[in-house]
Amino acid sequence: AQKITQTQPGMFVQEKEAVTLDCTYDTSDPSYGLFWYKQPSSGEMIFLIYQGSYDQQNATEGRYSLNFQKARKSANLVISASQLGDSAMYFCAMREGLTGAGSYQLTFGKGTKLSVIP
Amino acid sequence: SQTIHQWPATLVQPVGSPLSLECTVEGTSNPNLYWYRQAAGRGLQLLFYSVGIGQISSEVPQNLSASRPQDRQFILSSKKLLLSDSGFYLCAWSPRLAARETQYFGPGTRLLVL
């Protein structure tokens, strides 16, 4: 079974509108971290936002927020006020296990291609 | 601030030739280092990670090897490239024992094996 599922291969959003990119995860480990990365056409993976499994509040970073629903095992990325420069691939990723305890692998989803329409 | 460099940016190599990709990190000490491969239109697959000089862990058995000769240098190598080695190779670093261990990626190397 996939550990990270991104069900939207592609999404379109109008400039200045908000968009939600879906991510569900599968783990039995009580300690884990969830990450979102942006990959523009240049290829570089850009870190956007992090949510720890024990964090009480949803993470926010500027126009990015993470809608963390632990019971449903979902970690959706919300981008507010979309800009043309937001057009890119977006990847959800998970790290299982305790920090520094040998849990170094990030498991990535297959990504969602976001296109912002002027 | 920390920066991560990779070179070359693009590489075209014949099947059977050797490979050496280099990654260096600036502005931090004792980082964890990682090599990932991304096939076209796919997510990333972890190939190797390192928690210190000379310490390499492999996640996927393959035609590739990695070395860490210096604290902030990570090298991906192959003695004989295969067609299936084509892809986009990304190096990443994360702070040691930090609360999040967020991984930060370099610009990547596009490798085409013909």
Coordinates of C-alpha atoms in Angstrom, one line a residue:
Chain A
A1 CA 0.0 0.0 0.0
Q2 CA 1.2 3.5 -0.7
K3 CA 2.3 5.5 2.3
I4 CA 1.6 8.8 0.7
T5 CA -1.3 9.3 -1.7
Q6 CA -1.9 12.4 -3.8
T7 CA -5.1 11.8 -5.7
Q8 CA -5.0 14.9 -7.9
P9 CA -2.6 14.5 -10.8
G10 CA -3.4 18.0 -12.0
M11 CA -5.2 21.0 -10.7
F12 CA -6.1 24.4 -12.2
V13 CA -6.8 27.5 -10.1
Q14 CA -7.6 31.1 -11.1
E15 CA -5.0 33.7 -10.1
K16 CA -5.8 35.2 -6.6
E17 CA -8.0 32.3 -5.7
A18 CA -7.3 29.7 -3.0
V19 CA -6.5 26.1 -3.8
T20 CA -6.3 22.9 -1.8
L21 CA -4.0 20.1 -2.7
D22 CA -4.9 16.7 -1.2
C23 CA -2.6 14.4 0.6
T24 CA -3.4 11.3 2.7
Y25 CA -0.8 9.1 4.5
D26 CA -0.6 5.7 6.0
T27 CA 1.5 5.0 9.1
S28 CA 1.2 3.1 12.3
D29 CA 4.0 5.0 13.9
P30 CA 2.8 7.6 16.5
S31 CA 5.7 9.9 15.7
Y32 CA 6.0 11.2 12.2
G33 CA 6.4 14.4 10.2
L34 CA 4.7 15.6 7.1
F35 CA 6.2 17.9 4.6
W36 CA 5.2 19.7 1.4
Y37 CA 7.6 20.6 -1.3
K38 CA 7.2 22.6 -4.5
Q39 CA 9.1 21.7 -7.6
P40 CA 9.1 24.3 -10.4
S41 CA 10.1 23.4 -13.9
S42 CA 13.7 24.1 -13.0
G43 CA 13.6 20.9 -10.9
E44 CA 14.8 22.1 -7.5
M45 CA 12.7 20.9 -4.6
I46 CA 11.7 23.8 -2.4
F47 CA 10.5 23.2 1.1
L48 CA 7.2 24.8 1.9
I49 CA 5.8 23.7 5.2
Y50 CA 6.1 21.1 8.0
Q51 CA 3.6 19.5 10.4
G52 CA 4.6 17.2 13.2
S53 CA 2.3 14.4 14.4
Y54 CA 2.2 15.9 17.9
D55 CA 1.7 19.5 16.8
Q56 CA -1.6 20.8 18.2
Q57 CA -2.1 23.5 15.7
N58 CA -2.1 23.5 11.9
A59 CA 1.1 24.8 10.4
T60 CA 1.2 28.0 8.5
E61 CA 3.9 29.7 6.4
G62 CA 2.9 32.9 4.7
R63 CA 0.3 32.0 2.0
Y64 CA 0.7 28.2 2.7
S65 CA -1.2 26.4 5.4
L66 CA -1.5 22.8 6.2
N67 CA -5.0 21.4 7.0
F68 CA -3.9 18.5 9.3
Q69 CA -6.7 16.0 10.2
K70 CA -4.9 13.3 12.2
A71 CA -7.9 11.0 12.6
R72 CA -8.5 11.0 8.8
K73 CA -4.7 10.8 8.1
S74 CA -4.8 13.7 5.8
A75 CA -2.5 16.7 5.4
N76 CA -3.8 18.9 2.7
L77 CA -1.9 22.0 1.5
V78 CA -3.9 25.2 1.2
I79 CA -2.4 28.0 -1.0
S80 CA -4.2 31.3 -0.5
A81 CA -4.2 34.1 -3.1
S82 CA -2.6 32.0 -5.9
Q83 CA 0.0 33.6 -8.0
L84 CA 1.3 32.7 -11.5
G85 CA 4.6 31.7 -9.9
D86 CA 2.8 29.0 -7.9
S87 CA 2.5 26.9 -11.0
A88 CA 4.6 23.9 -10.3
M89 CA 4.5 20.3 -9.1
Y90 CA 3.7 19.9 -5.4
F91 CA 4.8 16.9 -3.4
C92 CA 3.7 15.7 -0.1
A93 CA 6.2 13.6 2.0
M94 CA 6.3 11.8 5.3
R95 CA 9.1 10.9 7.7
E96 CA 8.2 8.2 10.2
G97 CA 9.8 7.6 13.6
L98 CA 11.5 9.8 16.1
T99 CA 13.8 12.5 15.0
G100 CA 17.4 11.5 15.1
A101 CA 16.6 7.9 15.8
G102 CA 17.6 6.7 12.4
S103 CA 14.4 7.7 10.6
Y104 CA 16.0 9.5 7.7
Q105 CA 13.8 8.4 4.8
L106 CA 11.3 10.8 3.4
T107 CA 8.5 8.9 1.5
F108 CA 7.1 11.0 -1.3
G109 CA 3.8 11.0 -3.0
K110 CA 3.6 11.1 -6.8
G111 CA 2.8 14.8 -6.8
T112 CA 0.1 17.2 -8.1
K113 CA 0.7 19.6 -11.0
L114 CA -0.8 23.0 -10.2
S115 CA -1.4 25.4 -13.0
V116 CA -2.4 29.0 -12.1
I117 CA -4.5 30.7 -14.8
P118 CA -4.3 34.4 -15.2
Chain B
S1 CA 22.8 30.9 5.5
Q2 CA 23.2 27.4 4.2
T3 CA 23.5 26.6 0.5
I4 CA 23.8 23.3 -1.3
H5 CA 25.6 22.9 -4.7
Q6 CA 25.4 20.1 -7.2
W7 CA 27.4 19.6 -10.4
P8 CA 27.2 19.1 -13.2
A9 CA 23.7 20.4 -13.9
T10 CA 23.3 18.2 -16.9
L11 CA 25.2 15.1 -18.1
V12 CA 24.9 12.9 -21.1
Q13 CA 26.8 9.6 -20.8
P14 CA 27.1 6.4 -22.9
V15 CA 26.1 3.1 -21.4
G16 CA 29.0 1.5 -19.6
S17 CA 30.8 4.7 -18.8
P18 CA 31.6 5.8 -15.2
L19 CA 29.7 8.4 -13.3
S20 CA 30.6 10.9 -10.6
L21 CA 28.2 13.5 -9.3
E22 CA 29.2 15.9 -6.6
C23 CA 27.3 17.6 -3.9
T24 CA 28.6 20.2 -1.4
V25 CA 26.9 22.0 1.4
E26 CA 28.0 25.4 2.8
G27 CA 27.1 27.2 6.0
T28 CA 26.5 24.2 8.3
S29 CA 28.5 21.5 10.1
N30 CA 27.8 17.8 10.5
P31 CA 24.8 17.7 8.2
N32 CA 22.9 14.5 7.3
L33 CA 23.3 14.1 3.5
Y34 CA 21.0 12.3 1.0
W35 CA 21.0 11.3 -2.6
Y36 CA 17.6 10.9 -4.3
R37 CA 16.6 9.9 -7.9
Q38 CA 13.5 11.1 -9.6
A39 CA 12.2 9.3 -12.7
A40 CA 10.3 11.4 -15.2
G41 CA 6.9 12.5 -13.8
R42 CA 7.4 10.6 -10.6
G43 CA 8.2 11.3 -6.9
L44 CA 11.6 10.9 -5.3
Q45 CA 13.3 7.7 -4.3
L46 CA 16.0 7.8 -1.6
L47 CA 19.2 6.1 -2.8
F48 CA 21.7 6.8 0.0
Y49 CA 22.0 8.8 3.2
S50 CA 24.9 9.6 5.4
V51 CA 25.1 10.8 9.0
G52 CA 28.9 11.4 9.0
I53 CA 32.2 11.1 7.1
G54 CA 32.6 7.6 5.7
Q55 CA 29.2 6.5 6.9
I56 CA 26.9 5.5 4.1
S57 CA 23.6 3.7 4.2
S58 CA 21.9 2.4 1.0
E59 CA 18.2 2.2 0.7
V60 CA 17.9 0.5 -2.7
P61 CA 20.3 -2.1 -4.1
Q62 CA 21.5 -0.8 -7.5
N63 CA 24.3 0.0 -9.8
L64 CA 25.3 3.1 -7.8
S65 CA 27.5 3.8 -4.8
A66 CA 28.0 6.9 -2.6
S67 CA 30.9 8.3 -0.6
R68 CA 31.4 11.1 1.9
P69 CA 35.1 12.0 1.9
Q70 CA 34.5 15.2 3.8
D71 CA 31.9 16.5 6.2
R72 CA 30.1 18.6 3.7
Q73 CA 30.8 16.6 0.5
F74 CA 28.7 13.8 -0.9
I75 CA 29.5 11.9 -4.1
L76 CA 27.4 9.6 -6.1
S77 CA 29.3 7.2 -8.4
S78 CA 28.9 4.3 -10.8
K79 CA 31.6 2.2 -12.5
K80 CA 29.4 1.3 -15.4
L81 CA 26.2 3.2 -16.2
L82 CA 23.0 1.5 -17.3
L83 CA 20.2 2.9 -19.4
S84 CA 18.0 2.7 -16.3
D85 CA 20.3 5.1 -14.4
S86 CA 18.9 8.0 -16.4
G87 CA 16.9 10.4 -14.3
F88 CA 17.1 13.5 -12.2
Y89 CA 19.4 13.2 -9.2
L90 CA 18.9 15.4 -6.2
C91 CA 21.2 15.9 -3.2
A92 CA 19.7 17.1 0.1
W93 CA 20.9 18.0 3.5
S94 CA 19.2 18.2 6.9
P95 CA 20.5 19.5 10.2
R96 CA 21.7 16.8 12.6
L97 CA 19.3 16.1 15.5
A98 CA 17.1 19.1 14.8
A99 CA 13.5 19.0 15.9
R100 CA 12.2 18.7 12.3
E101 CA 15.1 17.4 10.3
T102 CA 13.7 19.1 7.3
Q103 CA 15.5 18.2 4.2
Y104 CA 16.7 20.9 1.9
F105 CA 17.5 20.1 -1.7
G106 CA 20.1 21.2 -4.2
P107 CA 19.4 22.2 -7.8
G108 CA 19.8 18.6 -9.1
T109 CA 21.6 16.9 -12.0
R110 CA 19.8 15.6 -15.1
L111 CA 21.5 12.5 -16.3
L112 CA 20.8 10.9 -19.6
V113 CA 22.4 7.6 -20.4
L114 CA 22.4 6.7 -24.1

